[in-house]
Amino acid sequence: MKSRLLLTVLILFTSYAFSQSLDVSGTVLDGSGLSLPGVNVKVKSSSQSTTTDFDGSFKLLGVPKGTIIVFSYIGFKTQEVAVSGTKITVKMTDDARSLDEVVVLGYSSRKKRDVTGAVTVVSSKTIEDLHPLKVEQALQGTVAGVSVTAQSGAPGAPMNINIRGIATNGNNAATVFIDGYQGDLSILNPSDIESITVLKDAQAAVYGVLGANGIVLVTTKTGRKNSKTKVSFNSSFGTQETSRKMSMLNATEYALLLNESYANGGQALPYPNVSGLGKGTNWQDEIFNPAPVINNDISISGGSDKITYLFSGSDLSQQGIIGGSKSDFKRNTARLSLGADLSSKIKLQTNFIYTYLDRDSLNENGLGSVLFNAINTPSTLPVRDKNGNYSLVPSTPGYGVEIINPLAQIDNTYNDYKLRKLNGSVSLVYDITKEFKFTSRIGFNTGNSISRNFAKQVSYGGKVFDVTRSSVTQNTVNDNDYTLDLIAEYKKTLFGDHNIKAILVSTVYKTWGSGLGATGFDVPNNSWKYADINLAKGTSPAGGRDVSSYSYDERRVSYVGILEYDYKGKYLLNAIFRRDASTKFGPENRVGYFPSFTAGWVVSEESFLKDNSFLNFLKFRISYGVLGNDQIRLNGYTGLLDGEATYVFNGALVNGTAVGGLPNPKLQWEEAKKFDVGFDFRLLNNKLDFTADYFIDTRDKLLIPKIPVSGITGVYAPGASSPTMNAGSVRNKGFEFSVNYKDKISDNFNFNIGYNITTIDNEVLEVANSTGYTEAGGFGVGQPLLPSRMEKGQPIGYFYGYKTDGIFQNQAEIAAHPSQAALGSATAPGDIRFKDMNGDGIIDSKDRTYIGDPIASVIMGLNLTLNYKNLDFLAYAYASIGNDMVRNYERTLTDVNKSNYVLGRWTGEGTSNTVPRVTTGATNNNLFSDYYVEDASFVRIQNVQLGYTLNKTFSDKIGISKFRLYVGVNNLYTFTKYKGFDPAAITGPRNDDNVSQSSVGSGIDNGFYPTPRIYTMGLNLNF
């Protein structure tokens, strides 16, 4: 009886103990004591789960005492904790042995520890820290080997992403994939991005013909399973200003200099009395104005056992620091991500993005741009004349015919560009068995753009920009593409230690579209309001309206085989083989084959290192592969009827068409042979993370457009051009190092510091045409010798001109020096002395040589984040060392304004050995030489930010899980010796594809629109 009573009491007690439910809350920390947001917190053997918020906190309601809670997060060991009370603190340890973070590699994904290629991942945390306006800015200084440069600082201007140097005269841009399909970073809201993966070596061979320039893979955010609805809102407001102004002559300095110039030329003084001129007009102050930038975005996400969802929207509005609304950019995005488990074996994932872009722009770069005119317009000229009209720059020979009042130019500029684009992907994954799965995925882009440009009837006083008849040009363009992937994956573990994965891929890509443009003349009332092709009834001088159209259709079919193998997680092998067939090439060379191999050895898994407490992880890597590049103009192998010709019909001359660019049916693929060897290690309880690589990237069979050929082929006819040929080879080699250290000093203070550096040695190995070089670019106005070359033994696009040797101080020095008369003008004391490079006793065009190049030899990035209690601070910087730039923004005419360095000019023997005399007479001082080439190395403090997060105890009371305020400065300061506006901007001649820019002819500064400095205040809210 007693035993039965005791058993009953025990059962009742046990039932009570296990039926007791608790509301459990807690915090999850990493190995350094930093809070971990986004950790999956799940009640074991139950559907109840949640995720930690931004400060690592979580809460679960009604959890029975003794229940097991599972904590899991990529890169950390999964932990299980039994509920014994209402408060839990979990410190997760870095999983250095497994490194479970999954890295997207294209058609497959691997744990980070198993990656055998040179791959870098930028997380959403980095993007959220930086708050970039453009996605590309998140890669500036954060990824070793990656250089991000702006073509202009104007709102909405394109940016260039180059991976491990410049390897071709054609398109050098990395190829971008968004959720598996080819995409464009400019259409994305940065807050929508989960991660960015950069493939730098043979790992990119999985994309075959698209991989030569490297691959940027973007994974967008999705909802999380078993999570409650989360709302995130980010808002920022900023004011922009120019980051730099050039030091120009004021009115008095200008007048005195001009008097000296005229006196040296034997002419009457233009300013006999300079008193009262004062400082005059500062044209930079007139054109540069503060401008606002406003950025808002919101996202709503969540999920159940089988459904995940995320909806986001964003609005960006940015005006230009030049021209205000005449140079502005608007971007609106709406994005929907839905995932569903249709069954236990079939999963559906969809992502759709709608983007609206609206951009107005000025003449930003080049001779005749607004900045070019502001620099060269004399400070003695007022903005407006006494009648209130814009002052006219005189059209005398000393001023030329292309310099106009920059404020008048802004006022008379009218254009508008609008783009509406829808893109996305739909994927279906079928887990047939535990080992075998099949994925079908389609990604697409469809865009429609319209543009309108109005040329107002205006006179600038006899300048080349005078418009005698108003006109309006309107264009509409439709672009489409889709990518269809069929992916079969099989993975198996054999004999317990051998892991294999085999993947077969079939992919089809098609792009097509059309464009229509027309120009009408005599716009009613000479007004932008009536600038419409329907109202402009006037005809062109040829007797009709100018109308043009085009269409295109290009396809690519590819097959990919991928084999991944590892033994005990120690010895890793990866093989890729891809076959591409592209309609960009003729039938003889339409197919290309691209193999690659990568291997790795995880040394820390060996018995002699496995229990080492100092070295947590060590892996050696090696890779080699052949990749392709078909980024040439559409129908590049064939001739098009886009040239001009005159024919005789019935005894009369008739205008017609002819073959434009000459065909080359034997055109082949560019091939990139990439070799990489590197290692990764972690030390000090995973606090120190270090990666090093040595790479050699050799580009053969370069697709170089406009190769010089004999004139008898008709290449000099109107509209004609030389063919594109496989005519060269370029090699880039160098080292990459990146190191990251994080630590927790106390419960209130922790920090993270990262540094990366890349060296690049660029050399042209071959130019297989009749001359042994190609040349491009332009310097000054009317100079026939081109300033940039691609030639064997030199960096691609190096500057080719005269080398100087100081200033002639007297006539005796001139007499003792080889004659410079062949250059075209007589030489006098105070003129530049050029070197006789070939030693023939004469200075002429044969003495031109290497005088610099625009390719940096070293790029670096330095990033620092600090957290103290509720305060956070970050600073990001990047640098470019060894790159040169040509100072071409100064018009070489006698009466234009000058930079104030001319105050140190030669005025008599011994006064200067660097800056030549001024004169109205003809000299050789304006010829392209190293006098105009400057070291454009720089170090830029890109982002500085200070934030404060409201105490969670208080924010919880008002129903907010995160409330953060911050202030920051973008583009705070640039340390450089370069005299121009922006040493980080770079542009070049447009390639035949009308999209990319050539590296031959780049680095010539015609007056870059500077990247603005932005003072920002922002708010981050999570509900």
Coordinates of C-alpha atoms in Angstrom, one line a residue, residues 268-682:
A268 CA 49.6 95.5 -76.4
L269 CA 48.5 94.9 -72.8
P270 CA 44.8 93.8 -72.6
Y271 CA 44.5 95.2 -69.0
P272 CA 46.5 98.5 -68.8
N273 CA 44.9 99.2 -65.4
V274 CA 44.3 96.2 -63.1
S275 CA 43.3 98.2 -60.1
G276 CA 39.7 97.6 -59.0
L277 CA 39.5 94.2 -60.6
G278 CA 39.6 92.5 -57.2
K279 CA 38.9 88.8 -57.1
G280 CA 36.3 88.8 -59.8
T281 CA 34.0 85.8 -60.5
N282 CA 34.8 82.5 -58.9
W283 CA 33.1 80.3 -61.4
Q284 CA 33.4 77.2 -59.2
D285 CA 31.5 78.9 -56.4
E286 CA 28.8 79.8 -59.0
I287 CA 28.3 76.3 -60.3
F288 CA 28.8 74.2 -57.1
N289 CA 25.8 74.3 -54.8
P290 CA 24.7 72.2 -51.8
A291 CA 22.2 69.5 -52.9
P292 CA 20.0 67.2 -50.9
V293 CA 19.8 63.4 -51.0
I294 CA 17.0 61.5 -49.4
N295 CA 16.8 57.7 -49.1
N296 CA 14.0 55.6 -47.5
D297 CA 13.3 51.9 -47.6
I298 CA 11.0 49.5 -45.8
S299 CA 10.7 45.7 -45.7
I300 CA 8.2 43.3 -44.3
S301 CA 9.2 39.7 -43.8
G302 CA 8.3 36.5 -42.0
G303 CA 7.3 32.9 -42.5
S304 CA 5.5 29.8 -41.3
D305 CA 6.5 26.1 -41.5
K306 CA 6.0 26.1 -45.3
I307 CA 5.8 29.7 -46.5
T308 CA 8.3 32.5 -46.4
Y309 CA 7.6 36.0 -47.6
L310 CA 9.4 39.4 -47.9
F311 CA 8.2 42.6 -49.5
S312 CA 10.3 45.7 -49.7
G313 CA 10.1 49.2 -51.2
S314 CA 12.6 52.0 -51.5
D315 CA 12.8 55.6 -52.7
L316 CA 16.0 57.4 -53.5
S317 CA 16.2 61.1 -54.6
Q318 CA 19.5 62.8 -55.2
Q319 CA 20.1 66.1 -56.8
G320 CA 23.5 67.1 -58.3
I321 CA 26.0 69.5 -56.7
I322 CA 26.1 71.0 -60.2
G323 CA 22.9 72.1 -61.8
G324 CA 20.6 70.9 -59.0
S325 CA 17.5 69.5 -60.7
K326 CA 19.2 69.6 -64.1
S327 CA 21.5 66.9 -62.8
D328 CA 19.4 64.7 -60.5
F329 CA 18.6 61.0 -60.1
K330 CA 15.6 59.1 -58.7
R331 CA 15.3 55.4 -58.1
N332 CA 12.2 53.6 -56.9
T333 CA 12.2 49.9 -56.3
A334 CA 9.5 47.4 -55.2
R335 CA 10.5 43.8 -54.5
L336 CA 8.6 40.6 -53.7
S337 CA 10.1 37.3 -52.5
L338 CA 7.9 34.3 -51.9
G339 CA 9.0 30.8 -51.0
A340 CA 6.8 27.7 -50.5
D341 CA 7.2 24.1 -49.7
L342 CA 4.7 22.6 -52.1
S343 CA 5.4 19.2 -50.6
S344 CA 8.1 17.5 -48.6
K345 CA 10.1 17.1 -51.8
I346 CA 9.2 20.2 -53.9
K347 CA 10.1 23.7 -53.1
L348 CA 9.3 26.9 -55.0
Q349 CA 11.1 30.2 -54.7
T350 CA 10.3 33.4 -56.5
N351 CA 11.9 36.9 -56.6
F352 CA 10.6 39.8 -58.5
I353 CA 12.0 43.4 -58.6
Y354 CA 10.4 46.4 -60.2
T355 CA 12.7 49.4 -60.7
Y356 CA 11.9 52.9 -61.9
L357 CA 14.9 55.2 -62.7
D358 CA 14.6 58.9 -63.7
R359 CA 17.8 60.7 -64.5
D360 CA 18.6 64.2 -65.8
S361 CA 22.2 65.0 -66.7
L362 CA 24.6 67.7 -67.9
N363 CA 27.6 67.5 -70.1
E364 CA 29.7 65.9 -67.3
N365 CA 33.0 64.9 -68.6
G366 CA 35.0 66.0 -71.7
L367 CA 36.0 69.1 -73.5
G368 CA 33.0 71.4 -73.4
S369 CA 31.6 70.1 -70.2
V370 CA 30.3 72.4 -67.5
L371 CA 33.3 72.0 -65.3
F372 CA 35.7 72.5 -68.3
N373 CA 34.0 75.8 -69.0
A374 CA 34.0 76.8 -65.3
I375 CA 37.7 76.2 -65.1
N376 CA 38.6 78.0 -68.3
T377 CA 36.3 81.0 -68.2
P378 CA 38.2 84.1 -67.1
S379 CA 37.5 85.4 -63.6
T380 CA 37.3 88.9 -65.0
L381 CA 34.0 88.0 -66.8
P382 CA 30.8 88.7 -64.7
V383 CA 28.1 86.1 -64.6
R384 CA 25.6 88.5 -66.2
D385 CA 26.1 91.6 -68.2
K386 CA 24.5 95.0 -67.4
N387 CA 21.3 94.0 -69.1
G388 CA 20.9 91.0 -66.9
N389 CA 21.7 88.5 -69.6
Y390 CA 24.4 85.8 -69.2
S391 CA 27.7 87.2 -70.2
L392 CA 29.2 86.0 -73.4
V393 CA 32.8 84.6 -73.5
P394 CA 34.5 86.4 -76.4
S395 CA 35.1 84.4 -79.6
T396 CA 38.6 85.8 -80.2
P397 CA 41.5 83.4 -81.0
G398 CA 42.7 83.7 -77.4
Y399 CA 39.4 82.3 -76.0
G400 CA 38.6 79.8 -78.8
V401 CA 35.2 78.8 -80.0
E402 CA 34.3 76.1 -77.5
I403 CA 34.4 77.9 -74.1
I404 CA 31.0 79.3 -73.0
N405 CA 29.5 80.7 -69.8
P406 CA 28.9 77.6 -67.7
L407 CA 25.8 78.9 -66.0
A408 CA 24.2 79.7 -69.4
Q409 CA 25.2 76.2 -70.4
I410 CA 23.3 74.7 -67.4
D411 CA 20.3 76.8 -68.0
N412 CA 20.1 75.8 -71.7
T413 CA 20.5 72.1 -71.0
Y414 CA 17.3 70.1 -71.2
N415 CA 17.1 66.3 -71.2
D416 CA 15.3 63.5 -69.4
Y417 CA 15.8 59.7 -69.2
K418 CA 13.3 57.3 -67.7
L419 CA 13.7 53.5 -67.3
R420 CA 11.1 51.1 -66.1
K421 CA 12.4 47.6 -65.5
L422 CA 11.0 44.3 -64.2
N423 CA 13.3 41.5 -63.4
G424 CA 13.3 38.4 -61.3
S425 CA 13.6 34.6 -61.1
V426 CA 11.4 31.6 -60.4
S427 CA 13.0 28.4 -59.3
L428 CA 11.6 24.9 -58.5
V429 CA 13.7 22.4 -56.5
Y430 CA 12.7 18.7 -56.5
D431 CA 14.4 16.6 -53.9
I432 CA 13.9 13.2 -55.7
T433 CA 15.9 11.3 -53.2
K434 CA 18.2 12.1 -50.4
E435 CA 21.2 12.1 -52.8
F436 CA 19.6 13.4 -56.0
K437 CA 17.8 16.7 -56.6
F438 CA 16.7 18.6 -59.7
T439 CA 16.4 22.4 -60.1
S440 CA 14.7 24.3 -62.8
R441 CA 15.2 28.1 -62.7
I442 CA 14.3 30.9 -65.0
G443 CA 15.5 34.5 -64.6
F444 CA 14.6 37.4 -66.7
N445 CA 15.0 41.2 -67.4
T446 CA 12.6 43.3 -69.3
G447 CA 13.1 47.1 -69.6
N448 CA 11.6 50.0 -71.4
S449 CA 13.4 53.4 -71.5
I450 CA 12.4 56.7 -73.1
S451 CA 14.7 59.7 -73.4
R452 CA 14.2 63.2 -74.6
N453 CA 16.8 65.8 -75.4
F454 CA 16.0 69.4 -76.3
A455 CA 18.5 71.7 -78.1
K456 CA 17.3 75.2 -77.5
Q457 CA 17.9 77.8 -80.1
V458 CA 20.6 80.0 -78.6
S459 CA 23.7 82.0 -79.4
Y460 CA 26.8 82.0 -77.3
G461 CA 28.4 84.6 -79.5
G462 CA 29.9 82.6 -82.4
K463 CA 30.8 79.4 -80.5
V464 CA 30.5 75.8 -81.6
F465 CA 27.7 75.3 -79.2
D466 CA 25.5 77.9 -80.9
V467 CA 22.2 76.4 -82.0
T468 CA 20.6 78.1 -85.0
R469 CA 17.5 75.9 -85.1
S470 CA 15.8 74.3 -82.1
S471 CA 15.4 70.6 -82.2
V472 CA 14.1 67.7 -80.0
T473 CA 15.4 64.1 -80.2
Q474 CA 13.4 61.3 -78.7
N475 CA 14.3 57.7 -78.3
T476 CA 12.5 54.6 -77.0
V477 CA 14.3 51.4 -76.3
N478 CA 13.1 48.0 -75.3
D479 CA 15.6 45.4 -73.9
N480 CA 14.8 41.9 -72.9
D481 CA 16.6 38.7 -71.8
Y482 CA 16.0 35.5 -70.1
T483 CA 18.2 32.7 -68.6
L484 CA 16.8 29.2 -68.3
D485 CA 18.8 26.8 -66.1
L486 CA 18.2 23.0 -65.7
I487 CA 20.4 21.7 -62.9
A488 CA 20.8 18.1 -61.8
E489 CA 22.8 17.4 -58.6
Y490 CA 23.9 14.1 -57.1
K491 CA 25.8 13.8 -53.8
K492 CA 27.0 10.7 -52.0
T493 CA 29.3 9.6 -49.2
L494 CA 31.2 6.5 -50.0
F495 CA 32.9 4.3 -47.5
G496 CA 32.3 6.9 -44.8
D497 CA 35.1 9.2 -45.7
H498 CA 34.8 10.0 -49.5
N499 CA 32.3 12.8 -50.3
I500 CA 31.4 13.5 -53.9
K501 CA 29.0 15.8 -55.6
A502 CA 28.3 15.8 -59.3
I503 CA 26.3 18.6 -61.0
L504 CA 25.2 18.8 -64.6
V505 CA 23.8 22.1 -66.0
S506 CA 22.1 23.1 -69.2
T507 CA 21.6 26.8 -69.6
V508 CA 20.0 28.9 -72.4
Y509 CA 20.4 32.6 -72.6
K510 CA 18.6 34.9 -75.0
T511 CA 18.6 38.7 -75.3
W512 CA 16.6 40.7 -77.8
G513 CA 15.3 44.2 -78.2
S514 CA 14.7 47.2 -80.4
G515 CA 15.1 50.9 -80.4
L516 CA 13.5 53.8 -82.3
G517 CA 14.7 57.4 -82.4
A518 CA 13.7 60.6 -84.2
T519 CA 14.7 64.2 -84.3
G520 CA 12.3 67.1 -85.1
F521 CA 13.2 70.7 -85.7
D522 CA 11.7 74.1 -84.9
V523 CA 10.2 73.4 -81.5
P524 CA 7.3 75.7 -80.8
N525 CA 8.2 78.7 -78.7
N526 CA 11.7 77.4 -78.4
S527 CA 10.6 75.8 -75.1
W528 CA 11.2 72.6 -73.2
K529 CA 7.5 72.6 -72.5
Y530 CA 6.7 72.0 -76.1
A531 CA 9.7 69.9 -76.9
D532 CA 7.9 66.9 -78.4
I533 CA 8.5 65.2 -81.8
N534 CA 4.8 65.6 -82.5
L535 CA 5.0 69.4 -82.3
A536 CA 8.4 69.9 -83.9
K537 CA 7.3 69.9 -87.5
G538 CA 10.5 71.2 -89.0
T539 CA 12.7 69.1 -91.3
S540 CA 16.4 68.5 -91.3
P541 CA 18.7 70.2 -93.8
A542 CA 18.5 67.0 -95.9
G543 CA 14.7 67.6 -96.3
G544 CA 13.1 65.2 -93.8
R545 CA 13.1 64.2 -90.2
D546 CA 16.0 62.3 -88.9
V547 CA 14.7 58.8 -88.0
S548 CA 16.7 55.7 -87.0
S549 CA 15.9 52.3 -85.6
Y550 CA 17.6 49.0 -84.8
S551 CA 16.8 45.6 -83.4
Y552 CA 18.9 42.7 -82.1
D553 CA 18.7 39.1 -81.2
E554 CA 21.5 37.2 -79.6
R555 CA 21.6 33.7 -78.0
R556 CA 23.9 31.5 -76.0
V557 CA 23.6 27.8 -75.2
S558 CA 25.8 26.2 -72.5
Y559 CA 26.5 22.9 -70.8
V560 CA 28.3 22.7 -67.5
G561 CA 29.7 19.7 -65.6
I562 CA 30.9 20.2 -62.0
L563 CA 32.6 17.5 -59.8
E564 CA 33.4 18.2 -56.2
Y565 CA 35.3 15.7 -54.0
D566 CA 36.7 15.6 -50.5
Y567 CA 38.3 13.0 -48.3
K568 CA 37.6 13.3 -44.6
G569 CA 37.2 17.1 -45.1
K570 CA 41.0 17.4 -45.5
Y571 CA 41.7 16.9 -49.2
L572 CA 39.5 18.9 -51.6
L573 CA 39.2 18.7 -55.4
N574 CA 36.9 20.6 -57.7
A575 CA 36.7 20.2 -61.5
I576 CA 34.6 22.3 -63.9
F577 CA 34.0 21.9 -67.6
R578 CA 31.8 24.2 -69.6
R579 CA 30.9 24.4 -73.3
D580 CA 29.5 27.6 -74.7
A581 CA 28.0 28.4 -78.1
S582 CA 27.3 32.0 -78.9
T583 CA 25.8 33.7 -81.9
K584 CA 28.2 36.6 -81.4
F585 CA 30.7 34.6 -83.3
G586 CA 30.7 33.1 -86.8
P587 CA 29.9 29.5 -87.6
E588 CA 33.6 28.5 -87.7
N589 CA 34.3 29.6 -84.1
R590 CA 30.9 29.6 -82.4
V591 CA 31.7 27.0 -79.7
G592 CA 34.2 27.3 -76.9
Y593 CA 35.4 24.9 -74.2
F594 CA 36.4 26.1 -70.7
P595 CA 38.0 23.7 -68.2
S596 CA 39.2 24.5 -64.6
F597 CA 40.5 22.7 -61.6
T598 CA 40.8 23.8 -58.0
A599 CA 42.2 21.9 -55.0
G600 CA 42.6 22.4 -51.3
W601 CA 44.3 20.9 -48.3
V602 CA 42.8 21.6 -44.9
V603 CA 46.0 21.2 -42.9
S604 CA 44.4 21.9 -39.6
E605 CA 42.4 18.6 -39.9
E606 CA 45.7 16.6 -39.9
S607 CA 46.5 14.9 -36.7
F608 CA 49.6 16.9 -36.0
L609 CA 47.5 20.2 -36.0
K610 CA 44.1 19.1 -35.1
D611 CA 44.2 19.9 -31.4
N612 CA 46.4 23.0 -31.8
S613 CA 45.0 25.7 -29.5
F614 CA 46.9 28.5 -31.3
L615 CA 46.1 27.7 -34.9
N616 CA 42.4 27.2 -35.3
F617 CA 42.3 26.7 -39.1
L618 CA 44.7 26.4 -42.0
K619 CA 43.9 25.6 -45.6
F620 CA 46.1 25.8 -48.7
R621 CA 44.5 26.3 -52.1
I622 CA 45.5 26.1 -55.8
S623 CA 43.5 26.7 -59.0
Y624 CA 43.9 26.9 -62.7
G625 CA 41.4 27.4 -65.4
V626 CA 40.6 28.8 -68.9
L627 CA 37.7 31.2 -69.1
G628 CA 36.2 33.2 -71.9
N629 CA 35.0 36.6 -72.9
D630 CA 32.5 37.4 -75.6
Q631 CA 31.7 41.0 -74.5
I632 CA 31.9 42.6 -78.0
R633 CA 29.3 44.4 -79.9
L634 CA 26.3 42.4 -81.2
N635 CA 27.0 40.8 -84.6
G636 CA 30.6 41.6 -84.1
Y637 CA 31.9 39.0 -86.6
T638 CA 29.8 40.3 -89.5
G639 CA 29.5 43.5 -91.4
L640 CA 26.4 45.7 -91.0
L641 CA 24.9 48.2 -93.4
D642 CA 25.4 51.1 -91.1
G643 CA 28.0 53.0 -93.2
E644 CA 27.4 55.8 -95.7
A645 CA 27.9 55.9 -99.5
T646 CA 27.1 58.0 -102.5
Y647 CA 25.8 56.3 -105.7
V648 CA 25.1 57.4 -109.2
F649 CA 21.6 56.7 -110.5
N650 CA 20.5 58.1 -113.8
G651 CA 23.4 60.5 -113.9
A652 CA 22.6 61.9 -110.4
L653 CA 24.4 61.5 -107.1
V654 CA 22.2 59.7 -104.5
N655 CA 23.0 59.2 -100.8
G656 CA 22.8 55.6 -99.6
T657 CA 24.2 53.0 -97.2
A658 CA 27.2 50.8 -97.3
V659 CA 29.0 48.3 -95.1
G660 CA 30.2 50.0 -91.9
G661 CA 32.6 48.0 -89.7
L662 CA 34.5 45.5 -91.7
P663 CA 33.5 41.9 -91.0
N664 CA 35.8 39.2 -89.5
P665 CA 34.1 35.8 -89.8
K666 CA 37.2 34.1 -88.1
L667 CA 36.7 36.0 -84.9
Q668 CA 37.3 33.8 -81.8
W669 CA 36.8 33.8 -78.1
E670 CA 39.0 35.8 -75.8
E671 CA 40.6 33.4 -73.4
A672 CA 41.6 34.1 -69.8
K673 CA 44.1 31.6 -68.3
K674 CA 43.9 32.1 -64.5
F675 CA 46.3 30.6 -62.0
D676 CA 46.0 31.1 -58.2
V677 CA 47.7 29.8 -55.2
G678 CA 46.8 30.8 -51.7
F679 CA 46.1 30.0 -48.1
D680 CA 43.6 30.8 -45.3
F681 CA 44.2 30.6 -41.6
R682 CA 42.6 31.6 -38.3

